[in-house]
């Protein structure tokens, strides 16, 4: 089939809201767009384990430690689903990891900030996973089958992540003056980077045009960000946290919150590798990826021993 016929057949499937599957003919640009987004999503899940991992040995109770361990284990699984979805687009895991290590592939801005106190673990679960849920629920309707199915599985676990984070913040806001101060400090540091997770304004997004044409994105960055703000501000008020935005104000006419301008200079600085923890995150990943090579080799050798003809 010639390229024009492939693109025409492909777009008809998209327009009929049919899933595109790995074996379907697809334009190279669609495949490349998906590899970019799904791999960055996978990298985010795995790198996101670092700030939380730092607090496993410092969790304030055995229960808190068990919950944090379960959450971090979930994130590793999310990374696995998403790397597997990306590999169906004919790119190897090795290539994906090499792109992360070389800086060619991004991961979410949010994981380039340090988790300074236990309240940060609450803020990450409540705000970061809360933002991820808003984005990922929408991605359950993405046009690429393996990505959409990965989202269904991931969204089921994200609500536990968000609830446990909110529980930590509620507990601290019901505690001593020091605990309240710690929770508010975490809110102040994580609120704006969480809004940045949704990406630039749609008008500044170089990828959204194709993302909408190919139904990779169903909702724009700004619409999802607004949905997150409207939901989360009310949750903050219930437990007595102050949202660190003097311009935040309910707009009765629009039935949503107006909010202050995001610091896009900070966003662009962080996503281009110059955030507080970018180098630490990548160096950590490279170190433990290399130290873990023997595990991958042993698993491969064993699988080839028990299934010599497996491809
Ligand atoms: N962090 C880093 N880079 C970002 C970003 C962010 N929060 N938001 C946007 N960017 C980058 C984009 O990658 C793009 O750069 P590129 O062309 O070099 O890749 C550029 O900024 C312009 O942004 P666009 O809006 O044009 O890019 P997209 O159309 O890809 O939209 C997105 C950005 C909304 C983040 C989209 O990629 C997406 O929905 N990704 C899947 C969700 C995801 O990756 N979530 C990350 C968090 S996962 C998580 O939180 C785990 C949880 O369990 C803790």
CSV table of C-alpha atoms and ligand atoms in Angstrom, one decimal:
chain,number,residue,atom,x,y,z
A,1,UNK,CA,0.0,0.0,0.0
A,2,UNK,CA,1.5,3.4,-0.7
A,3,UNK,CA,2.1,6.0,2.0
A,4,UNK,CA,-1.0,8.1,1.1
A,5,UNK,CA,-3.2,5.0,1.2
A,6,UNK,CA,-1.7,4.0,4.6
A,7,UNK,CA,-2.3,7.5,6.1
A,8,UNK,CA,-5.8,7.6,4.7
A,9,UNK,CA,-6.7,4.2,6.1
A,10,UNK,CA,-5.1,5.1,9.4
A,11,UNK,CA,-6.9,8.5,9.8
A,12,UNK,CA,-10.2,6.8,9.0
A,13,UNK,CA,-9.6,4.4,11.9
A,14,UNK,CA,-8.8,7.3,14.2
A,15,UNK,CA,-11.9,9.3,13.1
A,16,UNK,CA,-14.0,6.2,13.9
A,17,UNK,CA,-12.5,6.1,17.4
A,18,UNK,CA,-11.0,2.6,16.7
A,19,UNK,CA,-7.8,1.6,18.6
A,20,UNK,CA,-4.6,1.5,16.6
A,21,UNK,CA,-2.8,-1.7,17.4
A,22,UNK,CA,0.9,-2.6,17.0
A,23,UNK,CA,0.3,-4.6,13.8
A,24,UNK,CA,-1.6,-1.8,12.1
A,25,UNK,CA,0.0,0.3,9.4
A,26,UNK,CA,0.7,3.8,10.9
A,27,UNK,CA,2.4,7.0,9.8
A,28,UNK,CA,6.0,7.2,11.0
A,29,UNK,CA,5.2,10.5,12.7
A,30,UNK,CA,2.5,8.9,14.8
A,31,UNK,CA,4.8,6.1,15.9
A,32,UNK,CA,7.6,8.6,16.7
A,33,UNK,CA,5.1,10.9,18.6
A,34,UNK,CA,4.0,7.9,20.7
A,35,UNK,CA,7.5,6.7,21.4
A,36,UNK,CA,8.4,10.1,22.6
A,37,UNK,CA,5.3,10.5,24.9
A,38,UNK,CA,5.1,6.9,26.2
A,39,UNK,CA,8.8,6.6,26.9
A,40,UNK,CA,8.8,9.9,28.8
A,41,UNK,CA,5.8,8.7,30.8
A,42,UNK,CA,7.7,5.4,31.6
A,43,UNK,CA,10.9,7.3,32.6
A,44,UNK,CA,8.8,9.6,34.9
A,45,UNK,CA,7.3,6.6,36.7
A,46,UNK,CA,10.8,5.1,37.3
A,47,UNK,CA,12.6,8.3,38.2
A,48,UNK,CA,9.7,9.2,40.4
A,49,UNK,CA,10.7,6.3,42.7
A,50,UNK,CA,13.8,8.2,43.8
A,51,UNK,CA,12.4,11.0,45.9
A,52,UNK,CA,10.0,8.7,47.6
A,53,UNK,CA,12.6,5.9,48.0
A,54,UNK,CA,14.7,8.3,50.1
A,55,UNK,CA,12.0,8.2,52.8
A,56,UNK,CA,11.5,4.4,53.2
A,57,UNK,CA,14.0,4.2,56.1
A,58,UNK,CA,12.6,7.4,57.6
A,59,UNK,CA,8.9,6.6,57.5
A,60,UNK,CA,7.3,7.6,60.9
A,61,UNK,CA,5.6,4.3,61.5
A,62,UNK,CA,5.6,0.7,60.2
A,63,UNK,CA,2.2,1.3,58.6
A,64,UNK,CA,3.5,4.4,56.8
A,65,UNK,CA,6.5,2.4,55.7
A,66,UNK,CA,4.3,-0.4,54.3
A,67,UNK,CA,2.2,2.0,52.4
A,68,UNK,CA,5.2,3.9,50.9
A,69,UNK,CA,6.8,0.6,49.9
A,70,UNK,CA,3.6,-0.5,48.2
A,71,UNK,CA,3.3,2.8,46.3
A,72,UNK,CA,6.9,2.7,45.1
A,73,UNK,CA,6.5,-0.9,44.0
A,74,UNK,CA,3.4,0.2,42.0
A,75,UNK,CA,5.4,2.9,40.3
A,76,UNK,CA,8.0,0.4,39.1
A,77,UNK,CA,5.1,-1.7,37.7
A,78,UNK,CA,3.7,1.4,35.9
A,79,UNK,CA,7.1,2.0,34.4
A,80,UNK,CA,7.1,-1.7,33.2
A,81,UNK,CA,3.7,-1.4,31.6
A,82,UNK,CA,4.7,1.7,29.8
A,83,UNK,CA,8.1,0.5,28.6
A,84,UNK,CA,6.3,-2.6,27.3
A,85,UNK,CA,3.8,-0.4,25.5
A,86,UNK,CA,6.6,1.6,24.0
A,87,UNK,CA,8.4,-1.5,22.8
A,88,UNK,CA,5.4,-2.5,20.7
A,89,UNK,CA,6.4,0.4,18.5
A,90,UNK,CA,9.6,-1.3,17.5
A,91,UNK,CA,12.1,0.3,19.8
A,92,UNK,CA,14.2,-1.7,22.3
A,93,UNK,CA,14.3,-1.1,26.1
A,94,UNK,CA,18.1,-0.5,25.7
A,95,UNK,CA,17.4,2.3,23.2
A,96,UNK,CA,14.8,3.8,25.5
A,97,UNK,CA,17.1,3.8,28.5
A,98,UNK,CA,20.0,5.2,26.4
A,99,UNK,CA,17.7,8.1,25.4
A,100,UNK,CA,17.0,8.8,29.1
A,101,UNK,CA,20.7,8.6,30.1
A,102,UNK,CA,21.8,10.8,27.2
A,103,UNK,CA,19.1,13.5,28.0
A,104,UNK,CA,17.4,12.9,24.6
A,105,UNK,CA,14.3,11.8,26.4
A,106,UNK,CA,12.6,13.9,29.1
A,107,UNK,CA,10.8,12.8,32.2
A,108,UNK,CA,8.3,14.8,34.2
A,109,UNK,CA,9.6,18.1,35.6
A,110,UNK,CA,8.1,17.3,39.0
A,111,UNK,CA,10.7,14.6,39.9
A,112,UNK,CA,13.6,17.1,39.8
A,113,UNK,CA,12.7,18.6,43.2
A,114,UNK,CA,14.0,17.2,46.5
A,115,UNK,CA,11.7,15.5,49.0
A,116,UNK,CA,12.9,17.4,52.1
A,117,UNK,CA,10.5,16.3,54.8
A,118,UNK,CA,7.9,13.5,55.5
A,119,UNK,CA,5.2,16.1,54.5
A,120,UNK,CA,6.8,16.1,51.0
A,121,UNK,CA,5.8,12.4,50.7
A,122,UNK,CA,2.2,13.5,51.5
A,123,UNK,CA,2.4,16.3,49.0
A,124,UNK,CA,3.8,14.0,46.3
A,125,UNK,CA,1.1,11.4,46.7
A,126,UNK,CA,-1.7,14.0,47.0
A,127,UNK,CA,-0.6,16.6,44.4
A,128,UNK,CA,1.7,14.7,42.0
A,129,UNK,CA,-0.3,11.5,41.8
A,130,UNK,CA,-3.5,13.7,41.9
A,131,UNK,CA,-2.3,15.5,38.8
A,132,UNK,CA,-1.2,12.3,37.2
A,133,UNK,CA,-4.7,10.8,37.7
A,134,UNK,CA,-6.4,13.8,35.9
A,135,UNK,CA,-4.0,13.4,33.0
A,136,UNK,CA,-4.1,9.5,32.9
A,137,UNK,CA,-7.9,9.2,33.2
A,138,UNK,CA,-8.0,11.2,30.0
A,139,UNK,CA,-5.3,9.0,28.4
A,140,UNK,CA,-7.5,5.9,28.9
A,141,UNK,CA,-9.1,7.1,25.7
A,142,UNK,CA,-5.9,7.6,23.7
A,143,UNK,CA,-5.9,6.1,20.2
A,144,UNK,CA,-3.0,3.6,20.7
A,145,UNK,CA,-4.3,0.4,22.2
A,146,UNK,CA,-1.4,-0.7,24.3
A,147,UNK,CA,-1.1,2.8,25.8
A,148,UNK,CA,-4.8,3.0,26.6
A,149,UNK,CA,-4.8,-0.4,28.2
A,150,UNK,CA,-1.7,0.4,30.3
A,151,UNK,CA,-3.6,3.5,31.5
A,152,UNK,CA,-6.6,1.5,32.7
A,153,UNK,CA,-4.3,-0.6,34.9
A,154,UNK,CA,-2.4,2.4,36.2
A,155,UNK,CA,-5.4,4.5,37.0
A,156,UNK,CA,-6.7,1.8,39.3
A,157,UNK,CA,-3.6,2.1,41.5
A,158,UNK,CA,-3.2,5.9,41.3
A,159,UNK,CA,-6.3,6.6,43.4
A,160,UNK,CA,-4.7,4.7,46.3
A,161,UNK,CA,-1.5,6.8,45.8
A,162,UNK,CA,-3.5,10.0,45.9
A,163,UNK,CA,-5.5,9.0,49.0
A,164,UNK,CA,-2.5,7.9,51.0
A,165,UNK,CA,-0.8,11.2,50.3
A,166,UNK,CA,-3.9,13.2,51.3
A,167,UNK,CA,-4.2,11.2,54.4
A,168,UNK,CA,-0.6,12.1,55.4
A,169,UNK,CA,-1.4,15.8,54.8
A,170,UNK,CA,-4.7,15.6,56.7
A,171,UNK,CA,-3.0,13.8,59.6
A,172,UNK,CA,-0.2,16.5,59.9
A,173,UNK,CA,-2.7,19.4,59.6
A,174,UNK,CA,-4.5,17.8,62.6
A,175,UNK,CA,-1.2,17.6,64.5
A,176,UNK,CA,1.2,19.8,66.3
A,177,UNK,CA,2.1,23.4,65.2
A,178,UNK,CA,5.4,22.0,63.8
A,179,UNK,CA,3.5,19.4,61.8
A,180,UNK,CA,1.1,22.0,60.4
A,181,UNK,CA,4.0,24.2,59.4
A,182,UNK,CA,5.8,21.3,57.8
A,183,UNK,CA,2.7,20.4,55.7
A,184,UNK,CA,2.2,24.0,54.6
A,185,UNK,CA,5.8,24.3,53.7
A,186,UNK,CA,5.5,21.2,51.5
A,187,UNK,CA,2.3,22.6,49.9
A,188,UNK,CA,4.2,25.8,49.1
A,189,UNK,CA,7.0,24.0,47.4
A,190,UNK,CA,5.0,21.4,45.4
A,191,UNK,CA,1.9,23.3,44.3
A,192,UNK,CA,3.3,25.2,41.3
A,193,UNK,CA,5.6,22.4,40.0
A,194,UNK,CA,2.4,20.2,40.1
A,195,UNK,CA,0.6,22.7,37.8
A,196,UNK,CA,3.6,22.6,35.5
A,197,UNK,CA,3.2,18.8,35.1
A,198,UNK,CA,0.4,19.4,32.6
A,199,UNK,CA,2.8,21.0,30.2
A,200,UNK,CA,2.8,24.5,28.6
A,201,UNK,CA,-0.3,26.4,27.7
A,202,UNK,CA,-2.0,24.7,24.7
A,203,UNK,CA,-1.1,27.8,22.6
A,204,UNK,CA,2.6,27.1,23.4
A,205,UNK,CA,2.4,23.3,22.8
A,206,UNK,CA,4.3,22.2,19.7
A,207,UNK,CA,2.9,18.6,20.0
A,208,UNK,CA,-0.8,19.2,20.8
A,209,UNK,CA,-1.8,19.8,17.2
A,210,UNK,CA,-0.9,16.3,16.1
A,211,UNK,CA,-1.8,14.8,19.5
A,212,UNK,CA,-5.4,16.0,18.9
A,213,UNK,CA,-5.5,15.1,15.2
A,214,UNK,CA,-4.4,11.5,16.1
A,215,UNK,CA,-6.5,11.4,19.3
A,216,UNK,CA,-3.4,10.7,21.4
A,217,UNK,CA,-4.6,13.6,23.6
A,218,UNK,CA,-8.3,13.9,24.2
A,219,UNK,CA,-8.1,17.0,26.4
A,220,UNK,CA,-5.7,19.9,26.3
A,221,UNK,CA,-3.0,20.8,28.8
A,222,UNK,CA,-5.0,23.8,30.1
A,223,UNK,CA,-8.3,22.0,30.5
A,224,UNK,CA,-6.7,19.1,32.5
A,225,UNK,CA,-4.7,21.6,34.6
A,226,UNK,CA,-7.9,23.5,35.4
A,227,UNK,CA,-9.7,20.3,36.4
A,228,UNK,CA,-6.9,19.5,38.8
A,229,UNK,CA,-6.9,23.0,40.3
A,230,UNK,CA,-10.7,23.0,40.8
A,231,UNK,CA,-10.6,19.6,42.5
A,232,UNK,CA,-7.5,20.1,44.7
A,233,UNK,CA,-8.2,23.6,46.0
A,234,UNK,CA,-11.3,22.3,47.8
A,235,UNK,CA,-9.4,19.4,49.2
A,236,UNK,CA,-6.8,21.9,50.6
A,237,UNK,CA,-9.5,24.0,52.2
A,238,UNK,CA,-11.0,21.0,54.0
A,239,UNK,CA,-7.8,20.2,55.9
A,240,UNK,CA,-6.8,23.9,56.4
A,241,UNK,CA,-4.0,24.2,53.9
A,242,UNK,CA,-3.4,27.5,52.1
A,243,UNK,CA,-2.8,27.4,48.3
A,244,UNK,CA,0.3,29.5,47.7
A,245,UNK,CA,-1.3,31.6,45.0
A,246,UNK,CA,-2.5,35.2,45.9
A,247,UNK,CA,-4.4,35.4,42.6
A,248,UNK,CA,-6.4,32.2,43.2
A,249,UNK,CA,-10.1,33.2,43.2
A,250,UNK,CA,-13.4,31.4,42.4
A,251,UNK,CA,-14.9,32.7,39.2
A,252,UNK,CA,-18.6,32.3,39.5
A,253,UNK,CA,-19.3,33.1,35.8
A,254,UNK,CA,-16.8,30.5,34.6
A,255,UNK,CA,-17.6,28.1,37.5
A,256,UNK,CA,-13.9,27.5,38.0
A,257,UNK,CA,-10.9,29.0,39.8
A,258,UNK,CA,-8.9,31.8,38.3
A,259,UNK,CA,-5.2,31.4,39.2
A,260,UNK,CA,-1.9,33.2,38.9
A,261,UNK,CA,0.6,32.9,36.0
A,262,UNK,CA,2.9,29.9,36.1
A,263,UNK,CA,6.7,30.6,36.1
A,264,UNK,CA,7.4,29.2,32.7
A,265,UNK,CA,11.1,30.2,33.0
A,266,UNK,CA,11.4,27.8,35.9
A,267,UNK,CA,9.5,25.1,33.9
A,268,UNK,CA,11.8,25.5,30.9
A,269,UNK,CA,14.9,25.6,33.1
A,270,UNK,CA,13.9,22.3,34.9
A,271,UNK,CA,12.8,20.4,31.7
A,272,UNK,CA,16.1,21.4,30.0
A,273,UNK,CA,18.1,19.6,32.7
A,274,UNK,CA,18.8,22.5,35.1
A,275,UNK,CA,16.4,21.8,38.0
A,276,UNK,CA,17.5,21.2,41.6
A,277,UNK,CA,17.9,17.4,41.2
A,278,UNK,CA,18.2,16.6,37.5
A,279,UNK,CA,21.8,15.6,37.5
A,280,UNK,CA,21.3,13.6,40.8
A,281,UNK,CA,18.3,11.7,39.4
A,282,UNK,CA,20.1,10.7,36.1
A,283,UNK,CA,23.4,9.8,37.8
A,284,UNK,CA,21.5,7.7,40.3
A,285,UNK,CA,19.7,5.9,37.5
A,286,UNK,CA,22.9,5.3,35.5
A,287,UNK,CA,24.7,4.0,38.5
A,288,UNK,CA,22.1,1.4,39.5
A,289,UNK,CA,21.2,0.5,35.9
A,290,UNK,CA,24.9,-0.4,35.4
A,291,UNK,CA,25.1,-2.2,38.8
A,292,UNK,CA,22.0,-4.2,37.9
A,293,UNK,CA,23.3,-5.4,34.5
A,294,UNK,CA,24.1,-8.8,36.0
A,295,UNK,CA,20.5,-9.3,37.1
A,296,UNK,CA,19.2,-8.7,33.5
A,297,UNK,CA,21.9,-11.0,32.1
A,298,UNK,CA,21.1,-13.8,34.5
A,299,UNK,CA,17.3,-13.4,33.9
A,300,UNK,CA,17.9,-13.5,30.1
A,301,UNK,CA,20.2,-16.6,30.4
A,302,UNK,CA,17.7,-18.4,32.5
A,303,UNK,CA,14.8,-17.6,30.2
A,304,UNK,CA,16.9,-18.8,27.2
A,305,UNK,CA,17.7,-22.0,29.1
A,306,UNK,CA,14.1,-22.9,29.9
A,307,UNK,CA,12.7,-21.6,26.5
A,308,UNK,CA,15.6,-21.9,24.0
A,309,UNK,CA,13.4,-21.2,21.0
A,310,UNK,CA,11.7,-18.1,22.6
A,311,UNK,CA,12.4,-15.1,20.4
B,1,LIG,N1,7.8,17.6,32.4
B,1,LIG,C1,8.8,17.5,31.4
B,1,LIG,N2,8.6,17.9,30.1
B,1,LIG,C2,7.4,18.3,29.8
B,1,LIG,C3,6.3,18.4,30.7
B,1,LIG,C4,6.6,18.0,32.0
B,1,LIG,N3,5.6,18.1,33.0
B,1,LIG,N4,5.2,18.9,30.1
B,1,LIG,C5,5.6,19.1,28.8
B,1,LIG,N5,6.9,18.7,28.6
B,1,LIG,C6,7.6,18.8,27.4
B,1,LIG,C7,7.1,17.9,26.3
B,1,LIG,O1,7.7,16.6,26.5
B,1,LIG,C8,7.5,18.6,25.1
B,1,LIG,O2,8.9,18.4,24.8
B,1,LIG,P1,9.4,17.4,23.7
B,1,LIG,O3,8.6,17.7,22.5
B,1,LIG,O4,10.9,17.6,23.7
B,1,LIG,O5,9.0,16.0,24.2
B,1,LIG,C9,7.4,20.1,25.5
B,1,LIG,O6,7.5,20.1,26.9
B,1,LIG,C10,6.1,20.7,25.0
B,1,LIG,O7,5.0,20.1,25.7
B,1,LIG,P2,3.7,19.6,24.9
B,1,LIG,O8,2.6,19.9,25.7
B,1,LIG,O9,3.8,20.1,23.4
B,1,LIG,O10,4.1,18.0,24.9
B,1,LIG,P3,3.0,16.8,25.0
B,1,LIG,O11,1.9,17.0,23.9
B,1,LIG,O12,3.8,15.6,25.0
B,1,LIG,O13,2.2,17.1,26.4
B,1,LIG,C11,2.3,15.9,28.5
B,1,LIG,C12,2.9,17.0,27.6
B,1,LIG,C13,0.9,16.5,28.9
B,1,LIG,C14,3.1,15.7,29.7
B,1,LIG,C15,2.1,14.6,27.7
B,1,LIG,O14,3.4,14.2,27.2
B,1,LIG,C16,1.5,13.5,28.5
B,1,LIG,O15,0.3,13.5,28.8
B,1,LIG,N6,2.4,12.6,29.0
B,1,LIG,C17,1.9,11.4,29.6
B,1,LIG,C18,1.7,11.7,31.1
B,1,LIG,C19,3.1,11.8,31.8
B,1,LIG,O16,4.1,11.7,31.2
B,1,LIG,N7,3.0,12.0,33.1
B,1,LIG,C20,4.2,12.2,33.9
B,1,LIG,C21,4.0,12.0,35.2
B,1,LIG,S1,3.9,10.3,35.6
B,1,LIG,C22,3.7,10.4,37.2
B,1,LIG,O17,3.4,11.4,37.8
B,1,LIG,C23,3.8,9.1,38.0
B,1,LIG,C24,2.9,9.2,39.2
B,1,LIG,O18,2.5,7.8,39.4
B,1,LIG,C25,3.7,9.6,40.4
